[in-house]
């Protein structure tokens, strides 16, 4: 289950998709490394990804390659192996402010919005853990 705290539904949910799967899902085959441009989702695929499909059938996609972001690519590739879906749901990390660009800003946003956890690189920060009031731990992710 995905829960968004303090979010209203509007087109800020976007798919991050493996670069090689773009043409199968979208009416474009461009390399789009930033979650900015809007493109039409293929009509036959829209019902499979309703959370990222805008009213007019478009979506604001971001592509990822193994070379550009190996860890994120591996995460999406692992998700595809489990589900058959070559993309994950993505959203900007901000709340009524510019998109977060620095770790300090990410921590400020995390604390202000009451998210359950924040993962940055090999670090996971959480407000509460079982038997614990707040913790941070280093983890080896993918």
PDB file of C-alpha atoms in Angstrom:
ATOM      1  CA  UNK A   1       0.000   0.000   0.000  1.00  0.00           C
ATOM      2  CA  UNK A   2       1.273   3.472  -0.885  1.00  0.00           C
ATOM      3  CA  UNK A   3       0.171   6.351   1.328  1.00  0.00           C
ATOM      4  CA  UNK A   4       0.943   9.977   0.539  1.00  0.00           C
ATOM      5  CA  UNK A   5       0.827  12.294   3.529  1.00  0.00           C
ATOM      6  CA  UNK A   6      -0.523  15.810   2.960  1.00  0.00           C
ATOM      7  CA  UNK A   7      -0.922  15.248  -0.796  1.00  0.00           C
ATOM      8  CA  UNK A   8      -3.919  16.092  -2.922  1.00  0.00           C
ATOM      9  CA  UNK A   9      -4.378  14.161  -6.157  1.00  0.00           C
ATOM     10  CA  UNK A  10      -2.979  16.127  -9.037  1.00  0.00           C
ATOM     11  CA  UNK A  11      -0.466  15.259 -11.751  1.00  0.00           C
ATOM     12  CA  UNK A  12       2.593  15.136  -9.504  1.00  0.00           C
ATOM     13  CA  UNK A  13       2.634  11.344  -9.488  1.00  0.00           C
ATOM     14  CA  UNK A  14       4.802  10.022 -12.271  1.00  0.00           C
ATOM     15  CA  UNK A  15       6.246   6.754 -13.510  1.00  0.00           C
ATOM     16  CA  UNK A  16       9.972   6.175 -13.503  1.00  0.00           C
ATOM     17  CA  UNK A  17      10.425   3.605 -16.240  1.00  0.00           C
ATOM     18  CA  UNK A  18      13.310   1.545 -17.529  1.00  0.00           C
ATOM     19  CA  UNK A  19      14.547   3.299 -20.678  1.00  0.00           C
ATOM     20  CA  UNK A  20      14.153   0.197 -22.858  1.00  0.00           C
ATOM     21  CA  UNK A  21      10.436  -0.099 -21.957  1.00  0.00           C
ATOM     22  CA  UNK A  22       9.374   3.461 -22.875  1.00  0.00           C
ATOM     23  CA  UNK A  23       8.060   2.782 -26.404  1.00  0.00           C
ATOM     24  CA  UNK A  24       5.917  -0.126 -25.171  1.00  0.00           C
ATOM     25  CA  UNK A  25       4.085   2.095 -22.673  1.00  0.00           C
ATOM     26  CA  UNK A  26       4.253   5.634 -24.114  1.00  0.00           C
ATOM     27  CA  UNK A  27       3.750   7.250 -27.503  1.00  0.00           C
ATOM     28  CA  UNK A  28       7.359   8.390 -27.436  1.00  0.00           C
ATOM     29  CA  UNK A  29      10.733   6.693 -27.367  1.00  0.00           C
ATOM     30  CA  UNK A  30      12.813   9.494 -25.901  1.00  0.00           C
ATOM     31  CA  UNK A  31      15.414   9.492 -23.156  1.00  0.00           C
ATOM     32  CA  UNK A  32      13.801  11.599 -20.400  1.00  0.00           C
ATOM     33  CA  UNK A  33      16.054  11.598 -17.310  1.00  0.00           C
ATOM     34  CA  UNK A  34      14.053  14.246 -15.417  1.00  0.00           C
ATOM     35  CA  UNK A  35      10.441  14.060 -14.241  1.00  0.00           C
ATOM     36  CA  UNK A  36       9.375  17.048 -16.345  1.00  0.00           C
ATOM     37  CA  UNK A  37       7.892  16.341 -19.812  1.00  0.00           C
ATOM     38  CA  UNK A  38       4.381  15.023 -20.345  1.00  0.00           C
ATOM     39  CA  UNK A  39       3.738  12.375 -23.023  1.00  0.00           C
ATOM     40  CA  UNK A  40       0.738  10.299 -24.034  1.00  0.00           C
ATOM     41  CA  UNK A  41       0.443   6.864 -22.457  1.00  0.00           C
ATOM     42  CA  UNK A  42      -0.513   4.193 -24.967  1.00  0.00           C
ATOM     43  CA  UNK A  43      -4.268   3.755 -24.724  1.00  0.00           C
ATOM     44  CA  UNK A  44      -3.993  -0.024 -24.236  1.00  0.00           C
ATOM     45  CA  UNK A  45      -1.731   0.529 -21.181  1.00  0.00           C
ATOM     46  CA  UNK A  46      -3.610   3.314 -19.355  1.00  0.00           C
ATOM     47  CA  UNK A  47      -5.806   1.029 -17.233  1.00  0.00           C
ATOM     48  CA  UNK A  48      -2.682  -0.747 -15.926  1.00  0.00           C
ATOM     49  CA  UNK A  49      -1.177   2.459 -14.535  1.00  0.00           C
ATOM     50  CA  UNK A  50      -4.099   4.655 -13.393  1.00  0.00           C
ATOM     51  CA  UNK A  51      -2.135   6.425 -10.636  1.00  0.00           C
ATOM     52  CA  UNK A  52       0.104   8.146 -13.206  1.00  0.00           C
ATOM     53  CA  UNK A  53      -2.431   8.588 -16.016  1.00  0.00           C
ATOM     54  CA  UNK A  54      -3.757  12.137 -16.275  1.00  0.00           C
ATOM     55  CA  UNK A  55      -7.357  12.789 -17.340  1.00  0.00           C
ATOM     56  CA  UNK A  56      -6.297  13.311 -20.976  1.00  0.00           C
ATOM     57  CA  UNK A  57      -4.294  10.058 -21.080  1.00  0.00           C
ATOM     58  CA  UNK A  58      -0.869  11.607 -20.610  1.00  0.00           C
ATOM     59  CA  UNK A  59       1.770  11.039 -17.966  1.00  0.00           C
ATOM     60  CA  UNK A  60       4.854  12.895 -16.762  1.00  0.00           C
ATOM     61  CA  UNK A  61       7.508  10.251 -17.137  1.00  0.00           C
ATOM     62  CA  UNK A  62      11.129   9.850 -16.155  1.00  0.00           C
ATOM     63  CA  UNK A  63      13.421   7.287 -17.756  1.00  0.00           C
ATOM     64  CA  UNK A  64      16.342   5.587 -16.068  1.00  0.00           C
ATOM     65  CA  UNK A  65      19.254   3.660 -17.544  1.00  0.00           C
ATOM     66  CA  UNK A  66      21.720   1.323 -15.906  1.00  0.00           C
ATOM     67  CA  UNK A  67      24.484   3.831 -16.709  1.00  0.00           C
ATOM     68  CA  UNK A  68      22.715   6.950 -15.403  1.00  0.00           C
ATOM     69  CA  UNK A  69      21.543   5.527 -12.063  1.00  0.00           C
ATOM     70  CA  UNK A  70      22.608   1.905 -11.447  1.00  0.00           C
ATOM     71  CA  UNK A  71      20.906   1.573  -8.036  1.00  0.00           C
ATOM     72  CA  UNK A  72      17.537   2.979  -9.133  1.00  0.00           C
ATOM     73  CA  UNK A  73      17.694   0.915 -12.329  1.00  0.00           C
ATOM     74  CA  UNK A  74      18.358  -2.241 -10.283  1.00  0.00           C
ATOM     75  CA  UNK A  75      15.408  -1.427  -7.990  1.00  0.00           C
ATOM     76  CA  UNK A  76      13.032  -1.044 -10.942  1.00  0.00           C
ATOM     77  CA  UNK A  77      14.471  -4.136 -12.621  1.00  0.00           C
ATOM     78  CA  UNK A  78      13.858  -6.138  -9.414  1.00  0.00           C
ATOM     79  CA  UNK A  79      10.305  -4.761  -9.242  1.00  0.00           C
ATOM     80  CA  UNK A  80       9.754  -5.832 -12.863  1.00  0.00           C
ATOM     81  CA  UNK A  81      11.025  -9.342 -12.058  1.00  0.00           C
ATOM     82  CA  UNK A  82       8.412  -9.592  -9.278  1.00  0.00           C
ATOM     83  CA  UNK A  83       5.466  -7.894 -10.993  1.00  0.00           C
ATOM     84  CA  UNK A  84       6.094  -7.689 -14.734  1.00  0.00           C
ATOM     85  CA  UNK A  85       5.860  -3.879 -14.437  1.00  0.00           C
ATOM     86  CA  UNK A  86       8.974  -2.012 -15.741  1.00  0.00           C
ATOM     87  CA  UNK A  87       8.255   1.129 -13.726  1.00  0.00           C
ATOM     88  CA  UNK A  88       7.670   2.424 -10.219  1.00  0.00           C
ATOM     89  CA  UNK A  89       5.558   5.278  -8.903  1.00  0.00           C
ATOM     90  CA  UNK A  90       7.565   8.447  -8.392  1.00  0.00           C
ATOM     91  CA  UNK A  91       6.745  11.839  -6.941  1.00  0.00           C
ATOM     92  CA  UNK A  92       8.721  14.951  -6.153  1.00  0.00           C
ATOM     93  CA  UNK A  93      10.085  15.296  -2.633  1.00  0.00           C
ATOM     94  CA  UNK A  94       8.736  18.634  -1.485  1.00  0.00           C
ATOM     95  CA  UNK A  95       5.807  20.235   0.264  1.00  0.00           C
ATOM     96  CA  UNK A  96       4.795  23.705  -0.899  1.00  0.00           C
ATOM     97  CA  UNK A  97       8.416  24.484  -1.746  1.00  0.00           C
ATOM     98  CA  UNK A  98      10.938  23.854  -4.543  1.00  0.00           C
ATOM     99  CA  UNK A  99      11.899  20.224  -5.134  1.00  0.00           C
ATOM    100  CA  UNK A 100      14.481  18.947  -2.648  1.00  0.00           C
ATOM    101  CA  UNK A 101      18.027  19.001  -4.037  1.00  0.00           C
ATOM    102  CA  UNK A 102      20.262  18.564  -0.957  1.00  0.00           C
ATOM    103  CA  UNK A 103      20.312  15.982   1.858  1.00  0.00           C
ATOM    104  CA  UNK A 104      19.651  18.734   4.417  1.00  0.00           C
ATOM    105  CA  UNK A 105      16.504  19.762   2.527  1.00  0.00           C
ATOM    106  CA  UNK A 106      15.385  16.130   2.327  1.00  0.00           C
ATOM    107  CA  UNK A 107      15.722  15.745   6.103  1.00  0.00           C
ATOM    108  CA  UNK A 108      13.839  19.002   6.721  1.00  0.00           C
ATOM    109  CA  UNK A 109      11.003  17.857   4.421  1.00  0.00           C
ATOM    110  CA  UNK A 110      10.979  14.397   6.019  1.00  0.00           C
ATOM    111  CA  UNK A 111      10.601  15.801   9.534  1.00  0.00           C
ATOM    112  CA  UNK A 112       7.993  18.374   8.549  1.00  0.00           C
ATOM    113  CA  UNK A 113       5.728  15.995   6.584  1.00  0.00           C
ATOM    114  CA  UNK A 114       5.709  13.060   9.021  1.00  0.00           C
ATOM    115  CA  UNK A 115       6.767  10.459   6.444  1.00  0.00           C
ATOM    116  CA  UNK A 116       7.474   7.007   7.833  1.00  0.00           C
ATOM    117  CA  UNK A 117      10.985   6.741   6.424  1.00  0.00           C
ATOM    118  CA  UNK A 118      13.491   8.461   4.167  1.00  0.00           C
ATOM    119  CA  UNK A 119      16.139   6.554   2.204  1.00  0.00           C
ATOM    120  CA  UNK A 120      19.182   8.447   0.937  1.00  0.00           C
ATOM    121  CA  UNK A 121      21.992   6.428  -0.580  1.00  0.00           C
ATOM    122  CA  UNK A 122      22.867   3.698   1.910  1.00  0.00           C
ATOM    123  CA  UNK A 123      21.052   5.425   4.798  1.00  0.00           C
ATOM    124  CA  UNK A 124      17.520   4.892   6.061  1.00  0.00           C
ATOM    125  CA  UNK A 125      16.083   7.410   8.514  1.00  0.00           C
ATOM    126  CA  UNK A 126      12.793   6.713  10.304  1.00  0.00           C
ATOM    127  CA  UNK A 127      10.790   8.608  12.900  1.00  0.00           C
ATOM    128  CA  UNK A 128       9.937   5.541  14.928  1.00  0.00           C
ATOM    129  CA  UNK A 129      11.085   1.968  15.023  1.00  0.00           C
ATOM    130  CA  UNK A 130       9.725  -0.829  17.196  1.00  0.00           C
ATOM    131  CA  UNK A 131      10.840  -0.077  20.754  1.00  0.00           C
ATOM    132  CA  UNK A 132      12.733   2.983  19.553  1.00  0.00           C
ATOM    133  CA  UNK A 133      11.961   6.690  19.164  1.00  0.00           C
ATOM    134  CA  UNK A 134      13.660   7.515  15.890  1.00  0.00           C
ATOM    135  CA  UNK A 135      16.622   5.848  14.310  1.00  0.00           C
ATOM    136  CA  UNK A 136      19.036   6.011  11.424  1.00  0.00           C
ATOM    137  CA  UNK A 137      20.864   3.032  10.032  1.00  0.00           C
ATOM    138  CA  UNK A 138      23.247   2.314   7.208  1.00  0.00           C
ATOM    139  CA  UNK A 139      21.963  -0.355   4.881  1.00  0.00           C
ATOM    140  CA  UNK A 140      23.277  -2.050   1.789  1.00  0.00           C
ATOM    141  CA  UNK A 141      20.563  -1.534  -0.793  1.00  0.00           C
ATOM    142  CA  UNK A 142      20.718  -3.371  -4.099  1.00  0.00           C
TER     143      UNK A 142
END
